[in-house]
mmCIF file with all atom_site columns, C-alpha atoms in Angstrom:
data_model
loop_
_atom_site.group_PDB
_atom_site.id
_atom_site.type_symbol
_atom_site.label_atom_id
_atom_site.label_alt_id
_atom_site.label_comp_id
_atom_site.label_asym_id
_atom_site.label_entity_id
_atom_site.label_seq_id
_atom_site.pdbx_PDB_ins_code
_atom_site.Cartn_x
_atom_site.Cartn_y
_atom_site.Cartn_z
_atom_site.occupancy
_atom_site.B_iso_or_equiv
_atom_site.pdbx_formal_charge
_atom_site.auth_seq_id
_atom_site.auth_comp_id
_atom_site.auth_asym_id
_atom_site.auth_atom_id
_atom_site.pdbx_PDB_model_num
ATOM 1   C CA . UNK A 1 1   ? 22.881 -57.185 3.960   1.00 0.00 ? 175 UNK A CA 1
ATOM 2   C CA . UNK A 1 2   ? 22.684 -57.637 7.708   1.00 0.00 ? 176 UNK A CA 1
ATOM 3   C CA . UNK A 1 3   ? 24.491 -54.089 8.263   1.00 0.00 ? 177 UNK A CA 1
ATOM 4   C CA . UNK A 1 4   ? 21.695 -52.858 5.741   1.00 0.00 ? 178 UNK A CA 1
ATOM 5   C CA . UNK A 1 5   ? 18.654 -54.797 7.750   1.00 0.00 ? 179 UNK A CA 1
ATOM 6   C CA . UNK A 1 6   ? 19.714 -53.690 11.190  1.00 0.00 ? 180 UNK A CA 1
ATOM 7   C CA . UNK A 1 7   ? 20.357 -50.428 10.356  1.00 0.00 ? 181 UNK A CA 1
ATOM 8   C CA . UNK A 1 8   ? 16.872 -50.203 9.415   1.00 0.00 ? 182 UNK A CA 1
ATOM 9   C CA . UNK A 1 9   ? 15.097 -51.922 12.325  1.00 0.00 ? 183 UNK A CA 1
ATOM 10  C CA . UNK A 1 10  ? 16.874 -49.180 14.129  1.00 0.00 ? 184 UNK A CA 1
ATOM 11  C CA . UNK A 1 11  ? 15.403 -46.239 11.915  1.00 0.00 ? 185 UNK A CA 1
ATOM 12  C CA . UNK A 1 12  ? 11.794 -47.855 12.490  1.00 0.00 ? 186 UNK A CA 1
ATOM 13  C CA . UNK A 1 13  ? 12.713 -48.347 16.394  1.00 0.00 ? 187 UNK A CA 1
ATOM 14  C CA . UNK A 1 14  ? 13.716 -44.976 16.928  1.00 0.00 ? 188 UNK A CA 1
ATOM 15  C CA . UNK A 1 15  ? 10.462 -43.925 14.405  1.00 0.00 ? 189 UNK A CA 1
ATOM 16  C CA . UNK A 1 16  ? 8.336  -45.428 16.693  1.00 0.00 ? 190 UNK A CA 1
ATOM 17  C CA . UNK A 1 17  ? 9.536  -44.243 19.843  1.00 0.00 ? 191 UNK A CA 1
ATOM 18  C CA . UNK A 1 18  ? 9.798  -40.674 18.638  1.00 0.00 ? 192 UNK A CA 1
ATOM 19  C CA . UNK A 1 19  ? 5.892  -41.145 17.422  1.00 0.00 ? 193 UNK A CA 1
ATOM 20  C CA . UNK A 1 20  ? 4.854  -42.524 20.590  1.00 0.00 ? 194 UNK A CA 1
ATOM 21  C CA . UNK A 1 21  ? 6.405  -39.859 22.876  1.00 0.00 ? 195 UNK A CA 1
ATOM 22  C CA . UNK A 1 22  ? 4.416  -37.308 20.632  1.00 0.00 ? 196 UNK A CA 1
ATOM 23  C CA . UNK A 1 23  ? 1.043  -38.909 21.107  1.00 0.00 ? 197 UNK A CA 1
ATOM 24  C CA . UNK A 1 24  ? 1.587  -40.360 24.747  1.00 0.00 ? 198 UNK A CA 1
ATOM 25  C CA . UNK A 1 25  ? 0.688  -43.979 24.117  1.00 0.00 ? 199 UNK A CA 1
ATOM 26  C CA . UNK A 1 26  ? 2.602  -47.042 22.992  1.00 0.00 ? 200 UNK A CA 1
ATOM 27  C CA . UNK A 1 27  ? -0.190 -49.158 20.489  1.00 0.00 ? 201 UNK A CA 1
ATOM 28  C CA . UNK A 1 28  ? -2.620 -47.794 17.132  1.00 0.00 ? 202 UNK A CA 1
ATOM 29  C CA . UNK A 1 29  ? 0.725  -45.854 15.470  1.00 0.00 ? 203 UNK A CA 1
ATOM 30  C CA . UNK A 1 30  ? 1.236  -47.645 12.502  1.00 0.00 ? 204 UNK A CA 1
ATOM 31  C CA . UNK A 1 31  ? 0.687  -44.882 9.663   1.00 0.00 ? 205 UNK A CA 1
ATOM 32  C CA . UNK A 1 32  ? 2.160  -42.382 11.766  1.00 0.00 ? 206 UNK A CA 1
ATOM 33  C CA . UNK A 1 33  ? 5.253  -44.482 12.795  1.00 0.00 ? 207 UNK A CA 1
ATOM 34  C CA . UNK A 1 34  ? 5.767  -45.166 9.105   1.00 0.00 ? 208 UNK A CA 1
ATOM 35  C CA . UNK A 1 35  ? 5.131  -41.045 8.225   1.00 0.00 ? 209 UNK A CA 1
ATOM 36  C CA . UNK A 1 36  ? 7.685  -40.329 10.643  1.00 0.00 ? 210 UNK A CA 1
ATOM 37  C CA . UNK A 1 37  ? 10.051 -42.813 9.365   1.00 0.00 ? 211 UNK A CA 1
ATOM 38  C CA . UNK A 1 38  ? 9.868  -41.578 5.898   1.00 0.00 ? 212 UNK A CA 1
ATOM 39  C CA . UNK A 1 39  ? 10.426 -37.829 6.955   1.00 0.00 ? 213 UNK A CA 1
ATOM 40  C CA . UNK A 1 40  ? 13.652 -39.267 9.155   1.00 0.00 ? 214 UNK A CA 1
ATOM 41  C CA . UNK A 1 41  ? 15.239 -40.793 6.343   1.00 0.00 ? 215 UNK A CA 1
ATOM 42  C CA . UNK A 1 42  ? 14.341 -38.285 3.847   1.00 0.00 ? 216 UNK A CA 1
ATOM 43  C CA . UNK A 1 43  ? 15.750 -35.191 5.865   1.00 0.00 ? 217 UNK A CA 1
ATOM 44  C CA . UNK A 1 44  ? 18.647 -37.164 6.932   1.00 0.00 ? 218 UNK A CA 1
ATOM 45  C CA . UNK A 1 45  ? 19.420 -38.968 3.835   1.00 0.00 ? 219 UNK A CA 1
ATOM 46  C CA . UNK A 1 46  ? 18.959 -35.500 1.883   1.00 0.00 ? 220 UNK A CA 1
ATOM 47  C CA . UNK A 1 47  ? 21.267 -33.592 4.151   1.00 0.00 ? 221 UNK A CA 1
ATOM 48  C CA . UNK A 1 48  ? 24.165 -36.131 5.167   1.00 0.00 ? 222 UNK A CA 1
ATOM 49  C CA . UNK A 1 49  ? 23.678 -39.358 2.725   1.00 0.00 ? 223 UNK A CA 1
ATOM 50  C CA . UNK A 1 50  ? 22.729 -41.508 5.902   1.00 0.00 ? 224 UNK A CA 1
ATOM 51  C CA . UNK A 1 51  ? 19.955 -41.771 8.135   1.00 0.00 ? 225 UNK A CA 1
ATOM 52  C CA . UNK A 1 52  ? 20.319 -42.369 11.655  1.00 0.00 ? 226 UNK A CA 1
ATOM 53  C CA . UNK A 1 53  ? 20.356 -46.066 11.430  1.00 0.00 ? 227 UNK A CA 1
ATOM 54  C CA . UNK A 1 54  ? 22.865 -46.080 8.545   1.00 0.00 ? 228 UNK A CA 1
ATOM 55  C CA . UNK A 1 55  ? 24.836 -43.677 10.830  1.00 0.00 ? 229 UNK A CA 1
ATOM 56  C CA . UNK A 1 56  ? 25.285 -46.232 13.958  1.00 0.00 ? 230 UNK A CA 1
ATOM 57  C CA . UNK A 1 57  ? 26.413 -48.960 11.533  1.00 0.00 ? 231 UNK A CA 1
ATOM 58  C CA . UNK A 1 58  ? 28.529 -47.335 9.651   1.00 0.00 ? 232 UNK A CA 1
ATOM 59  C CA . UNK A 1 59  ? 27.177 -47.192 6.159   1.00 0.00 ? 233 UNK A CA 1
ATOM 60  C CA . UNK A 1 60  ? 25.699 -44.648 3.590   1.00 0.00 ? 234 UNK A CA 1
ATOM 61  C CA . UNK A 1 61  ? 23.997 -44.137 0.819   1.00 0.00 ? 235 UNK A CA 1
ATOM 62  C CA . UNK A 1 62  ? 25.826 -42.799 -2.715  1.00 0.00 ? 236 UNK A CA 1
ATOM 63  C CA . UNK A 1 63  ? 25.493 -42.370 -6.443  1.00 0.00 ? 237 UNK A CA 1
ATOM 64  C CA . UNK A 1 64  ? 26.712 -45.332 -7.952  1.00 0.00 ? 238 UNK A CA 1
ATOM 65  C CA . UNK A 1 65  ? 28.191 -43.792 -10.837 1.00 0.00 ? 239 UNK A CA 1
ATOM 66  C CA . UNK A 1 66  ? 30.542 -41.587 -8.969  1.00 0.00 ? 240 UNK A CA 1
ATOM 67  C CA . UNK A 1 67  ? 29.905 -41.826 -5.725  1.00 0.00 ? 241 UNK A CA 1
ATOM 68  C CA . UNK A 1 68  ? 28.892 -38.628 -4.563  1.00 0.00 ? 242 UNK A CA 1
ATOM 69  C CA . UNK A 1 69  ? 25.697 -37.371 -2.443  1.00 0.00 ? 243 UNK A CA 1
ATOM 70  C CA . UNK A 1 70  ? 22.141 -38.290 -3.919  1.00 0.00 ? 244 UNK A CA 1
ATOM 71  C CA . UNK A 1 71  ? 19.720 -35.598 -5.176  1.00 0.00 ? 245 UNK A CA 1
ATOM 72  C CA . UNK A 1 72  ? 16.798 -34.690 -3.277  1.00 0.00 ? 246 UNK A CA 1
ATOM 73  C CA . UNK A 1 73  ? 14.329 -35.938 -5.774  1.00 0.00 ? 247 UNK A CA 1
ATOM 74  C CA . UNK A 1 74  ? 16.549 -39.055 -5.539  1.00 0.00 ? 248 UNK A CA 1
ATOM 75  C CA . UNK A 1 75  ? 16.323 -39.493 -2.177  1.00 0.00 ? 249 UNK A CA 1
ATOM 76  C CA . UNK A 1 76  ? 12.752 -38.909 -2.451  1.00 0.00 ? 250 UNK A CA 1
ATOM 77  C CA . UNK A 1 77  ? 11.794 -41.291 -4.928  1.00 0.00 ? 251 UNK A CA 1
ATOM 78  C CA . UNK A 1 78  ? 14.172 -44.131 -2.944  1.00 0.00 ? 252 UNK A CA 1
ATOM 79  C CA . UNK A 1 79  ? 12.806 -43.547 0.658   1.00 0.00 ? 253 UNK A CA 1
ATOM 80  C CA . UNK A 1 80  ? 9.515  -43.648 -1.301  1.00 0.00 ? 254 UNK A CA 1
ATOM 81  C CA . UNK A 1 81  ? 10.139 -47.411 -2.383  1.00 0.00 ? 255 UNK A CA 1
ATOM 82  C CA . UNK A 1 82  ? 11.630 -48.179 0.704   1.00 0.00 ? 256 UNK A CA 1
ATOM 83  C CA . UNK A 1 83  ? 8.286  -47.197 2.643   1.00 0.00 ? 257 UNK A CA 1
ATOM 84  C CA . UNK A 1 84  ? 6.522  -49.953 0.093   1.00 0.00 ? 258 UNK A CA 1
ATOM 85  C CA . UNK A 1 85  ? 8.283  -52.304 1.978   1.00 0.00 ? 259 UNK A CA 1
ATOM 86  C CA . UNK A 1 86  ? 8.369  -54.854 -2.016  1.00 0.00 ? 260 UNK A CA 1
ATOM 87  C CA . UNK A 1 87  ? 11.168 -52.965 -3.687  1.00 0.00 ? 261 UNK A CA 1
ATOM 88  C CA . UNK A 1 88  ? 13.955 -53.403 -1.104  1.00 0.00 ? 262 UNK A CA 1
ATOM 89  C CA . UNK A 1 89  ? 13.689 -57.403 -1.154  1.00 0.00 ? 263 UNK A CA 1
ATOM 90  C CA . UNK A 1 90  ? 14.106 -57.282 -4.886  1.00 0.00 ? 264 UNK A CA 1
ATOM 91  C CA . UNK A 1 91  ? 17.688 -57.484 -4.989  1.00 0.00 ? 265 UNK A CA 1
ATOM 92  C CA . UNK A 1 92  ? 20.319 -58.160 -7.714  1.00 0.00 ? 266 UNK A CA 1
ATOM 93  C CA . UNK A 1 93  ? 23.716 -59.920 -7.716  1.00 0.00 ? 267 UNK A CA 1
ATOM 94  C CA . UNK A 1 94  ? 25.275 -56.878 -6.065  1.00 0.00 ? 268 UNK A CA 1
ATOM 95  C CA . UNK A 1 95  ? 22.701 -56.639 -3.246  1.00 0.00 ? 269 UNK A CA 1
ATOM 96  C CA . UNK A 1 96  ? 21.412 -54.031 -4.776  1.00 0.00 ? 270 UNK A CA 1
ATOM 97  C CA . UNK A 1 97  ? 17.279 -53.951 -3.826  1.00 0.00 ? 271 UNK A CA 1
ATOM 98  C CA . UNK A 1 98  ? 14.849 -52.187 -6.400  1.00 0.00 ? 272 UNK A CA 1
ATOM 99  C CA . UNK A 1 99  ? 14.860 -48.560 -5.040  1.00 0.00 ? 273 UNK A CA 1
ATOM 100 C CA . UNK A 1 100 ? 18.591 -48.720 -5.623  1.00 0.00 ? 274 UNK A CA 1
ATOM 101 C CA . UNK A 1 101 ? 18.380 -49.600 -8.853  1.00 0.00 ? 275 UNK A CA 1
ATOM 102 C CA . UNK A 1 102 ? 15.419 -47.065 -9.588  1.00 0.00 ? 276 UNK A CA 1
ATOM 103 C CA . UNK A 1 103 ? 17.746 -44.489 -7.913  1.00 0.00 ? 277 UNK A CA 1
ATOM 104 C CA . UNK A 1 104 ? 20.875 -45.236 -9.466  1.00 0.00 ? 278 UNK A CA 1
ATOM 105 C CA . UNK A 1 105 ? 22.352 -45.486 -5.896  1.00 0.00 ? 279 UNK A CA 1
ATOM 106 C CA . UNK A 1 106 ? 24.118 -48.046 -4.086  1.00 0.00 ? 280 UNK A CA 1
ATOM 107 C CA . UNK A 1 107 ? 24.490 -48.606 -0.005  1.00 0.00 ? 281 UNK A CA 1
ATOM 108 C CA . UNK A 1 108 ? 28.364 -48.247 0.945   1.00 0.00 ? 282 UNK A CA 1
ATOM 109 C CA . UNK A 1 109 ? 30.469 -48.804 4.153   1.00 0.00 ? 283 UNK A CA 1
ATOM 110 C CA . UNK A 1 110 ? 30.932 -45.049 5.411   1.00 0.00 ? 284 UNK A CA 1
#
């Protein structure tokens, strides 16, 4: 769970700075911090089954039924719930949060 955390305080970091070098100031981001975070873990989850946080520590996103690559409508819907900020603290037994179970994926060690 800390692997999963930290990976994502480094998605939002790297969000953020990528916002603020676009519009030149630091402060007053917030929906456009969070509109580049979803399009950063979208495209990146969509294309490689990791965004760039998951990349640096080493884990990725899969089907849970046979572990292969998520759809794009999957990936979609889950980077969706993530952005709602609720779904991923609803976890089960498995560490599993909400838009995991919605998605029918589950967060693996790459």
């Amino acid at each position: 769970m800390a692997r999963r955390f930290t990976a994502l305080l480094a998605d939002w970091l790297m969000s953020w700075a990528v916002t603020a070098l676009i519009f030149q100031q630091i402060l007053g981001l917030g929906e456009w911090i969070l509109a580049v975070f979803f399009i950063e873990v979208f495209l990146l989850t969509a294309l490689t089954g990791q965004s760039a946080g998951q990349r640096l520590f080493h884990i990725r996103v899969v089907r849970l039924s046979d572990g292969s690559q998520l759809a794009p409508l999957q990936v979609f819907i889950r980077t969706l719930l993530l952005c709602l900020v609720i779904p991923p603290l609803i976890t089960d037994g498995q560490s599993r949060g909400l838009h995991d179970r919605v998605t029918g994926s589950v967060v693996v060690k790459a």
